[in-house]
Amino acid sequence: MCLAGLGPRSQPFISQRSRSVFIFQTAFMKQNASAVWVGSRKGGKGIVTTESGTLSGMQYFANNDAQGRSTNPNELIAAAHAACFSMALANELAGEGFTPDCIHTTATVTMEQLSAGWTITGIQLDVLVEAPRVKQSDFIRAAVCAKTDCTISRLLKTNISMSAKLENSDNRRASKVRRPANS
């Protein structure tokens, strides 16, 4: 029995009873991006390209350029975290039977100069969700689960804090006071 050619995540299982071979594959995804950097850290510049082509030759610098026409790795981390968290929250709400109208997430990366060098020491997620019929308790549970389960949250070894606000038709309804016609 030849098991050559199986990928590194394939695990053969040979049944003693039937003498059959079953191959269990571990599901995984791979995506890539590439970067080219030219020059010193302070005076240099680079380009970043993603596999999807969404970022194709996008310029980046150690810090944003004065005209704001480029990005930097810290800003890309913030963007990835905001996007990933928003999708994770939509998934959590869908699991409870709700479809949000809009999830707006801002991720703010905090960096500090430590003895090891510049380090991301925290990320603040600010979330505003418009979702009809969602109860506040269900929303908070979904937001906390999304923060924990988000792929980028699990990747980053830093403190992640969050403020989350739910807006739905129940929360936006202002109570109207009617005045008597003769007053």
Tab-separated table of C-alpha atoms in Angstrom:
chain	number	residue	atom	x	y	z
A	1	MET	CA	0.000	0.000	0.000
A	2	CYS	CA	1.615	3.271	-1.138
A	3	LEU	CA	0.727	6.409	0.804
A	4	ALA	CA	3.295	8.616	-0.948
A	5	GLY	CA	2.073	11.907	-2.304
A	6	LEU	CA	-0.186	12.739	0.608
A	7	GLY	CA	0.024	16.346	1.727
A	8	PRO	CA	1.543	17.320	5.083
A	9	ARG	CA	-1.932	17.698	6.578
A	10	SER	CA	-3.158	14.308	5.405
A	11	GLN	CA	-3.434	11.605	8.023
A	12	PRO	CA	-3.892	8.028	6.865
A	13	PHE	CA	-6.016	5.713	8.976
A	14	ILE	CA	-5.818	2.005	8.250
A	15	SER	CA	-8.767	-0.006	9.458
A	16	GLN	CA	-7.591	-3.339	10.889
A	17	ARG	CA	-10.959	-4.967	10.343
A	18	SER	CA	-11.532	-4.166	6.666
A	19	ARG	CA	-7.929	-3.501	5.619
A	20	SER	CA	-9.166	-0.255	4.043
A	21	VAL	CA	-7.280	3.005	4.018
A	22	PHE	CA	-9.088	6.221	4.819
A	23	ILE	CA	-7.432	9.585	4.273
A	24	PHE	CA	-8.443	12.408	6.607
A	25	GLN	CA	-7.651	15.856	5.273
A	26	THR	CA	-7.358	18.846	7.566
A	27	ALA	CA	-9.092	21.812	5.976
A	28	PHE	CA	-6.966	24.913	5.569
A	29	MET	CA	-6.694	28.006	3.417
A	30	LYS	CA	-3.627	29.799	2.182
A	31	GLN	CA	-3.576	33.363	0.958
A	32	ASN	CA	-0.539	35.441	0.202
A	33	ALA	CA	0.723	38.941	-0.271
A	34	SER	CA	4.144	40.200	-1.228
A	35	ALA	CA	6.138	43.282	-0.426
A	36	VAL	CA	9.247	44.886	-1.864
A	37	TRP	CA	11.164	47.437	0.236
A	38	VAL	CA	13.865	49.717	-1.173
A	39	GLY	CA	16.167	51.891	0.914
A	40	SER	CA	16.642	52.475	4.615
A	41	ARG	CA	13.867	52.098	7.144
A	42	LYS	CA	13.362	55.845	7.552
A	43	GLY	CA	13.991	57.018	4.001
A	44	GLY	CA	12.852	53.992	2.083
A	45	LYS	CA	9.593	52.982	0.542
A	46	GLY	CA	7.915	49.841	-0.585
A	47	ILE	CA	5.095	48.342	-2.546
A	48	VAL	CA	2.655	45.689	-1.396
A	49	THR	CA	0.579	43.399	-3.599
A	50	THR	CA	-2.112	40.961	-2.523
A	51	GLU	CA	-2.987	37.679	-4.192
A	52	SER	CA	-6.482	38.986	-5.022
A	53	GLY	CA	-4.987	42.017	-6.753
A	54	THR	CA	-6.999	44.393	-4.574
A	55	LEU	CA	-3.704	45.906	-3.484
A	56	SER	CA	-1.513	45.880	-6.561
A	57	GLY	CA	1.707	47.794	-6.261
A	58	MET	CA	0.283	49.901	-3.400
A	59	GLN	CA	2.986	52.147	-1.976
A	60	TYR	CA	3.773	51.992	1.694
A	61	PHE	CA	6.221	53.761	3.944
A	62	ALA	CA	7.436	53.316	7.501
A	63	ASN	CA	4.880	56.041	8.322
A	64	ASN	CA	2.186	57.553	6.105
A	65	ASP	CA	3.463	60.087	3.590
A	66	ALA	CA	2.470	63.725	4.036
A	67	GLN	CA	-0.079	63.616	1.211
A	68	GLY	CA	-1.800	60.528	2.646
A	69	ARG	CA	-1.419	58.553	-0.592
A	70	SER	CA	0.138	55.517	0.985
A	71	THR	CA	-0.312	53.173	3.885
A	72	ASN	CA	1.909	51.445	6.415
A	73	PRO	CA	1.921	47.962	7.941
A	74	ASN	CA	0.223	49.124	11.162
A	75	GLU	CA	-2.648	50.650	9.215
A	76	LEU	CA	-3.004	47.424	7.218
A	77	ILE	CA	-3.187	45.438	10.487
A	78	ALA	CA	-5.922	47.783	11.727
A	79	ALA	CA	-7.840	47.407	8.450
A	80	ALA	CA	-7.542	43.615	8.526
A	81	HIS	CA	-8.724	43.488	12.139
A	82	ALA	CA	-11.713	45.784	11.520
A	83	ALA	CA	-12.761	43.764	8.465
A	84	CYS	CA	-12.308	40.383	10.136
A	85	PHE	CA	-14.133	41.428	13.305
A	86	SER	CA	-17.068	42.820	11.300
A	87	MET	CA	-17.451	39.536	9.430
A	88	ALA	CA	-17.144	37.524	12.655
A	89	LEU	CA	-19.842	39.667	14.295
A	90	ALA	CA	-22.149	39.261	11.281
A	91	ASN	CA	-21.623	35.507	11.566
A	92	GLU	CA	-22.401	35.496	15.301
A	93	LEU	CA	-25.586	37.517	14.766
A	94	ALA	CA	-26.630	35.234	11.899
A	95	GLY	CA	-26.208	32.276	14.236
A	96	GLU	CA	-28.812	33.906	16.481
A	97	GLY	CA	-31.147	34.442	13.510
A	98	PHE	CA	-30.410	38.143	12.892
A	99	THR	CA	-29.108	39.932	9.820
A	100	PRO	CA	-27.473	43.271	10.588
A	101	ASP	CA	-28.207	46.214	8.314
A	102	CYS	CA	-24.732	47.635	8.893
A	103	ILE	CA	-21.653	46.927	11.009
A	104	HIS	CA	-19.187	49.806	11.208
A	105	THR	CA	-15.919	48.901	12.942
A	106	THR	CA	-12.906	51.123	13.531
A	107	ALA	CA	-9.737	49.449	14.765
A	108	THR	CA	-7.122	51.711	16.343
A	109	VAL	CA	-3.638	50.246	16.727
A	110	THR	CA	-1.517	51.526	19.633
A	111	MET	CA	2.252	51.183	19.309
A	112	GLU	CA	4.858	51.800	21.974
A	113	GLN	CA	8.631	51.887	21.944
A	114	LEU	CA	9.659	48.993	24.190
A	115	SER	CA	13.103	47.540	24.886
A	116	ALA	CA	12.515	45.036	22.048
A	117	GLY	CA	11.576	47.877	19.663
A	118	TRP	CA	8.295	49.300	18.410
A	119	THR	CA	5.521	46.956	19.529
A	120	ILE	CA	1.763	46.867	19.042
A	121	THR	CA	0.583	47.035	22.640
A	122	GLY	CA	-3.124	47.299	22.044
A	123	ILE	CA	-5.978	47.521	19.604
A	124	GLN	CA	-9.231	49.316	20.309
A	125	LEU	CA	-12.285	48.152	18.376
A	126	ASP	CA	-15.099	50.697	18.178
A	127	VAL	CA	-18.225	49.102	16.782
A	128	LEU	CA	-21.569	50.552	15.763
A	129	VAL	CA	-24.171	48.056	14.595
A	130	GLU	CA	-27.558	48.665	13.047
A	131	ALA	CA	-29.593	45.506	13.459
A	132	PRO	CA	-33.369	45.335	13.734
A	133	ARG	CA	-34.970	43.193	16.459
A	134	VAL	CA	-31.671	42.355	18.203
A	135	LYS	CA	-31.824	42.476	21.992
A	136	GLN	CA	-28.976	44.237	23.784
A	137	SER	CA	-28.026	41.051	25.661
A	138	ASP	CA	-27.818	39.029	22.415
A	139	PHE	CA	-25.766	41.788	20.823
A	140	ILE	CA	-23.238	41.966	23.672
A	141	ARG	CA	-22.825	38.178	23.679
A	142	ALA	CA	-22.307	38.165	19.889
A	143	ALA	CA	-19.802	41.050	20.050
A	144	VAL	CA	-17.713	39.395	22.777
A	145	CYS	CA	-17.737	36.071	20.908
A	146	ALA	CA	-16.743	37.811	17.670
A	147	LYS	CA	-13.865	39.588	19.408
A	148	THR	CA	-12.620	36.259	20.751
A	149	ASP	CA	-13.259	34.202	17.600
A	150	CYS	CA	-12.045	36.677	14.976
A	151	THR	CA	-9.055	35.190	13.133
A	152	ILE	CA	-7.018	38.379	13.432
A	153	SER	CA	-7.826	38.705	17.159
A	154	ARG	CA	-6.478	35.190	17.678
A	155	LEU	CA	-3.368	36.004	15.650
A	156	LEU	CA	-2.403	39.135	17.545
A	157	LYS	CA	-0.704	38.729	20.898
A	158	THR	CA	-1.881	42.020	22.361
A	159	ASN	CA	-4.576	43.575	24.507
A	160	ILE	CA	-7.775	44.018	22.494
A	161	SER	CA	-10.405	46.307	23.988
A	162	MET	CA	-13.807	47.084	22.550
A	163	SER	CA	-16.695	49.492	22.784
A	164	ALA	CA	-19.838	48.294	21.052
A	165	LYS	CA	-23.092	50.123	20.427
A	166	LEU	CA	-26.286	48.663	19.041
A	167	GLU	CA	-28.775	50.768	17.132
A	168	ASN	CA	-32.035	49.164	16.146
A	169	SER	CA	-35.550	50.419	15.571
A	170	ASP	CA	-36.410	49.742	19.233
A	171	ASN	CA	-33.444	51.818	20.461
A	172	ARG	CA	-34.016	54.709	18.039
A	173	ARG	CA	-37.714	55.217	18.768
A	174	ALA	CA	-38.042	58.398	20.747
A	175	SER	CA	-41.022	58.605	22.994
A	176	LYS	CA	-43.260	61.417	21.805
A	177	VAL	CA	-45.239	63.446	24.283
A	178	ARG	CA	-48.562	64.609	22.891
A	179	ARG	CA	-49.898	67.888	24.107
A	180	PRO	CA	-53.589	68.472	24.441
A	181	ALA	CA	-55.008	70.574	21.576
A	182	ASN	CA	-56.162	73.360	23.935
A	183	SER	CA	-52.858	74.054	25.685
